[in-house]
Short mmCIF file of C-alpha atoms and ligand atoms in Angstrom, two decimals:
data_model
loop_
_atom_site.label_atom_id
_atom_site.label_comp_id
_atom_site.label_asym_id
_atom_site.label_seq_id
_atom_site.Cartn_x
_atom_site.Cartn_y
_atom_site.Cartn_z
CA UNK A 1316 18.95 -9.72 -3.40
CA UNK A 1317 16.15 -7.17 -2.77
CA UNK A 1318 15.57 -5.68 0.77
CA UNK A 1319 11.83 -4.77 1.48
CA UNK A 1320 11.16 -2.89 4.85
CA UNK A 1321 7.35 -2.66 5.94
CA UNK A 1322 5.94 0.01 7.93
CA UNK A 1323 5.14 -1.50 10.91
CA UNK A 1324 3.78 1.12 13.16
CA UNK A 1325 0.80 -0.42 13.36
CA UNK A 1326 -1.90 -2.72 10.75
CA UNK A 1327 -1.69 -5.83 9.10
CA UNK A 1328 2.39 -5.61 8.75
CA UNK A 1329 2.57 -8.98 9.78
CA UNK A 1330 0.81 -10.03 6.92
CA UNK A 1331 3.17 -8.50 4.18
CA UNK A 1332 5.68 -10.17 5.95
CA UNK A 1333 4.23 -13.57 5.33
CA UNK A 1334 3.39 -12.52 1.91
CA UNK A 1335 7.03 -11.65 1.49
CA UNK A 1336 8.26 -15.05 2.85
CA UNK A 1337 6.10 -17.08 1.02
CA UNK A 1338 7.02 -15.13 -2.17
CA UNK A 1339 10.83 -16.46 -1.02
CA UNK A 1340 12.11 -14.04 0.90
CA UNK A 1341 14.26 -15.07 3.77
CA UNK A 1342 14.12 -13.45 7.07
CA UNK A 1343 17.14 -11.17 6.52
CA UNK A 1344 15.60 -9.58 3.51
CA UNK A 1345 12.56 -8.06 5.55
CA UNK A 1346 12.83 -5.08 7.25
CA UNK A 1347 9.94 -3.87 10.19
CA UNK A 1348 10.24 0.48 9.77
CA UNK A 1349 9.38 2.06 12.93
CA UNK A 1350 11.81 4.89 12.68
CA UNK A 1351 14.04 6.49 9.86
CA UNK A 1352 17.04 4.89 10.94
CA UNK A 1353 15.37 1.16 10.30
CA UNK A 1354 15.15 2.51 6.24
CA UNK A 1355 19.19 1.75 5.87
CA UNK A 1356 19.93 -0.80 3.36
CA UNK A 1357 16.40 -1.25 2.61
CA UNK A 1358 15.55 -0.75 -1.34
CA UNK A 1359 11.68 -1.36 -1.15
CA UNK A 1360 9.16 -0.63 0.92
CA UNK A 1361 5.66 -1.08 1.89
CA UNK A 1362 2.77 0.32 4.04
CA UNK A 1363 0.44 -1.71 4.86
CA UNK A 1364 -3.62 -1.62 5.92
CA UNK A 1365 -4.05 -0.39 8.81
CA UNK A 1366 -5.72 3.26 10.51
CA UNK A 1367 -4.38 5.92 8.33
CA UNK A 1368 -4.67 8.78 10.74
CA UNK A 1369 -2.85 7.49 13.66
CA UNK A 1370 -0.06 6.03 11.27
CA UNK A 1371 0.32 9.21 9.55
CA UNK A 1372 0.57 11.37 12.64
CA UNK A 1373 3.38 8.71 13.61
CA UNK A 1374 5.09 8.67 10.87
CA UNK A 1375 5.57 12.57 10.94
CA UNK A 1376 6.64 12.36 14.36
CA UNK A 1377 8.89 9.68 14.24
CA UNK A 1378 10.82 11.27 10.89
CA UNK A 1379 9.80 8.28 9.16
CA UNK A 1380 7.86 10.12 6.73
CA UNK A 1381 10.33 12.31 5.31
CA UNK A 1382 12.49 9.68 5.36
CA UNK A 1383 10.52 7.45 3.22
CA UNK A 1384 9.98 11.04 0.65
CA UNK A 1385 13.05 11.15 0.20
CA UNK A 1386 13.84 7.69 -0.23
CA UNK A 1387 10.80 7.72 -2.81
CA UNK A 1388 12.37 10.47 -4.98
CA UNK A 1389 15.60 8.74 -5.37
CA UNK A 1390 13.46 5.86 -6.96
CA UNK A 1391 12.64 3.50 -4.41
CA UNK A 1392 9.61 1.21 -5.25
CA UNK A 1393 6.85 1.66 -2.85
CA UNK A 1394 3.51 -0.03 -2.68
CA UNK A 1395 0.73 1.14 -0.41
CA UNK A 1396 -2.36 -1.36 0.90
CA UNK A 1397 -5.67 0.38 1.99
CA UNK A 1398 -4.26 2.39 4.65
CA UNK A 1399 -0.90 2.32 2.71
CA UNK A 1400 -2.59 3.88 -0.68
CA UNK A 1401 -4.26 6.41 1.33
CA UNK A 1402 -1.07 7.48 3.02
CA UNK A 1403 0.29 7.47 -0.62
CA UNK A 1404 -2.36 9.90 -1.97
CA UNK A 1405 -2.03 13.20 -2.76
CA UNK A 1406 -5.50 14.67 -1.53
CA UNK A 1407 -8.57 12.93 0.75
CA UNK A 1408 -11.86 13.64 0.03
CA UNK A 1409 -13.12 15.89 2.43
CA UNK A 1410 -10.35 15.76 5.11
CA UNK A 1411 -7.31 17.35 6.14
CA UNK A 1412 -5.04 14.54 7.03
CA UNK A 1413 -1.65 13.88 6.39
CA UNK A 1414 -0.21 12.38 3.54
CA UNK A 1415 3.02 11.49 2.12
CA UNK A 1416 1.59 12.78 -1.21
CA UNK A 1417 3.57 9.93 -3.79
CA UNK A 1418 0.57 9.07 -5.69
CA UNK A 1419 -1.34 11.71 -7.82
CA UNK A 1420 -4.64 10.90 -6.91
CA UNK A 1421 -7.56 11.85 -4.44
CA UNK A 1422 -8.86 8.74 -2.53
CA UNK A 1423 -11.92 8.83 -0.50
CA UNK A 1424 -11.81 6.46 2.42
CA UNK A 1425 -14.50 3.83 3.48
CA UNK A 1426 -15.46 4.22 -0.15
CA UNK A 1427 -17.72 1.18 0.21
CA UNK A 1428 -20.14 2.53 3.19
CA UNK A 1429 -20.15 1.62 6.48
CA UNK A 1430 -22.48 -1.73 6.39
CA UNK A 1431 -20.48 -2.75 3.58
CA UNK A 1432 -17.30 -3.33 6.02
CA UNK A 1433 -15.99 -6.06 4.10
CA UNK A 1434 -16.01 -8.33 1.40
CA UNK A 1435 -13.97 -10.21 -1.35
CA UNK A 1436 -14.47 -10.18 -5.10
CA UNK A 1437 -12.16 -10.82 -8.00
CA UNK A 1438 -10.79 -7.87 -9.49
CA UNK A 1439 -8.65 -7.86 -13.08
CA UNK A 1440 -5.67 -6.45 -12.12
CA UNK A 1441 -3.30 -4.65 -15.65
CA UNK A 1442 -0.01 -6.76 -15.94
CA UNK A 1443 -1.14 -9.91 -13.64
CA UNK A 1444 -3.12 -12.18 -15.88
CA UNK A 1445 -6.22 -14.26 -14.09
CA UNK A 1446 -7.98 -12.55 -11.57
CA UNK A 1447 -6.77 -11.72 -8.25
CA UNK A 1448 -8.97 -12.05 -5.54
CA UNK A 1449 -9.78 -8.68 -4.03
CA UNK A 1450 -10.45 -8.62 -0.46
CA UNK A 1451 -11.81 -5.17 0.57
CA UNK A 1452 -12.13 -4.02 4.04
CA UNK A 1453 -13.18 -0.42 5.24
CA UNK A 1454 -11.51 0.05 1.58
CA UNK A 1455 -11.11 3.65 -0.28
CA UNK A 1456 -11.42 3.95 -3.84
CA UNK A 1457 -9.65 6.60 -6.23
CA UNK A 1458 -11.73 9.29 -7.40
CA UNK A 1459 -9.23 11.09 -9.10
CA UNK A 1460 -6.18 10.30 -10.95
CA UNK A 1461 -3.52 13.01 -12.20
CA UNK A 1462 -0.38 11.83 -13.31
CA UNK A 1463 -1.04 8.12 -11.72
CA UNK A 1464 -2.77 5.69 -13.82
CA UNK A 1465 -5.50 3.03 -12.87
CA UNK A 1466 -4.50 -0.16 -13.13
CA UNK A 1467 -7.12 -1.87 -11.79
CA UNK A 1468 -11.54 -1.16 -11.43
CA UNK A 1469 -14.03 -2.61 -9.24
CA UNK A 1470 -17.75 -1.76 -10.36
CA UNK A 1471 -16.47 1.19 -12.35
CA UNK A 1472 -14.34 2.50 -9.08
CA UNK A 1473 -10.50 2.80 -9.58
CA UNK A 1474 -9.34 0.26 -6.61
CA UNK A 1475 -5.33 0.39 -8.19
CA UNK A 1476 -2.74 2.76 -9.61
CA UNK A 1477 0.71 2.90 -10.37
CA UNK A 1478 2.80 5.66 -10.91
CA UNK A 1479 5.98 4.85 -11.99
CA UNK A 1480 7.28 2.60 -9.25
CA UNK A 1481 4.55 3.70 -6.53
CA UNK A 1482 1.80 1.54 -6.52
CA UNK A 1483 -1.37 1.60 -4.34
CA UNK A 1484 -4.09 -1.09 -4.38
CA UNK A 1485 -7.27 -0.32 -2.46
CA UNK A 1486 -7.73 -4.21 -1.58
CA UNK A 1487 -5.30 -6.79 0.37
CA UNK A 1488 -3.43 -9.33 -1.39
CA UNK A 1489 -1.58 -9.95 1.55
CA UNK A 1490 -4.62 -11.50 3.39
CA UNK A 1491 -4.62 -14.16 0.38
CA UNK A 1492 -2.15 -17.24 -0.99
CA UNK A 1493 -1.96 -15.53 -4.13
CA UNK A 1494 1.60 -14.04 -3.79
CA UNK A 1495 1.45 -12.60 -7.89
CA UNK A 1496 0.84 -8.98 -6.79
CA UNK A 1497 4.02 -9.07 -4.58
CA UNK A 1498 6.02 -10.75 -6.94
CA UNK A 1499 5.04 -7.89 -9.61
CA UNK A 1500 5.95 -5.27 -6.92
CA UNK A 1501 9.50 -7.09 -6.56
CA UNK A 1502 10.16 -6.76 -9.97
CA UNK A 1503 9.36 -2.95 -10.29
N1 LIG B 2903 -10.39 2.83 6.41
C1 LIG B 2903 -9.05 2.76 6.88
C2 LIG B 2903 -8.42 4.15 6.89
O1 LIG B 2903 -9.00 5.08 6.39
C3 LIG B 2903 -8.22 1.84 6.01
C4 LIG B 2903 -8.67 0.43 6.21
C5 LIG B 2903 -7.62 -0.60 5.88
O2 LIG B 2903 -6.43 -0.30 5.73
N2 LIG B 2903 -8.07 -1.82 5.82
O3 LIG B 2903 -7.35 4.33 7.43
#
């Protein structure tokens, strides 16, 4: 019986949690992460959309960050949205900001431009079959990948990557029915 906490420090947390719930979850199995001490027991996690500088800086000061490291490098399955993959990433383009640095790649954020805040498209998405519907808001894309792959392009932009079990998708599935991309990310 998986365990999935979800950083909710702030962003569409909520969300997830529906997500989880409709992908039948009960409410026992979801966790909302504020500080390291929420973590116990939980064997998944995610991070959700959201404003990746003030959740960073949080997340350092609450000890959540390390936390969720650590937890990483014994294995845990993580899976960043937007915000989450950015948090995720090893390098920004262009900024010093903090990262948890899981995912070997370099994201730059608002990828899309500024007038372009948001918009949905279907994106082909390795291991899912059909098309899921990506909806895109403020979103980064990956300009570089190391040792993460891409599993997932939008327009010839990387907008997903997996590394082992650390996935970041640059889009939010949890703003749709679709539930497929939550189900893959309990079965990592
Ligand atoms: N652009 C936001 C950031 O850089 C991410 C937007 C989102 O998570 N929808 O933090």
């Amino acid at each position: 019986m998986p365990k999935v906490g979800v950083v909710a420090i702030q962003g569409d947390f909520e969300k997830h949690i529906d997500a989880l719930r409709r992908s039948g979850l009960n409410h026992h199995q979801i966790v909302e992460l504020r500080v390291p001490e929420d973590l116990a027991g939980v064997d998944r996690l995610i991070i959700p959309g959201g404003e990746s500088t003030t959740v960073g800086m949080l997340m350092k000061r609450f000890g959540l960050a390390e936390a969720i490291q650590k937890a990483s490098e014994k294995g845990m399955p993580i899976w960043g949205t937007c915000m989450g993959m950015i948090l995720m990433a090893k390098e920004i383009e262009g900024r010093e900001q903090f990262t948890l640095n899981l995912l070997d790649i370099t994201v730059a954020r608002n990828a899309f431009g500024a007038q372009v805040h948001s918009f949905e498209d279907e994106v082909e998405v390795e291991g899912i079959g059909e098309p899921v519907t990506g909806v895109f808001i403020r979103a980064p894309i990956v300009t570089h990948t190391g040792k993460a792959r891409a599993i997932a392009r939008y327009r010839d932009k990387i907008v997903a990557v997996q590394q082992g079990r650390r996935i970041g998708t640059s889009f939010h599935p949890e703003l749709t029915a679709d539930t497929r991309l939550h189900q893959y990310f309990l079965d990592l």
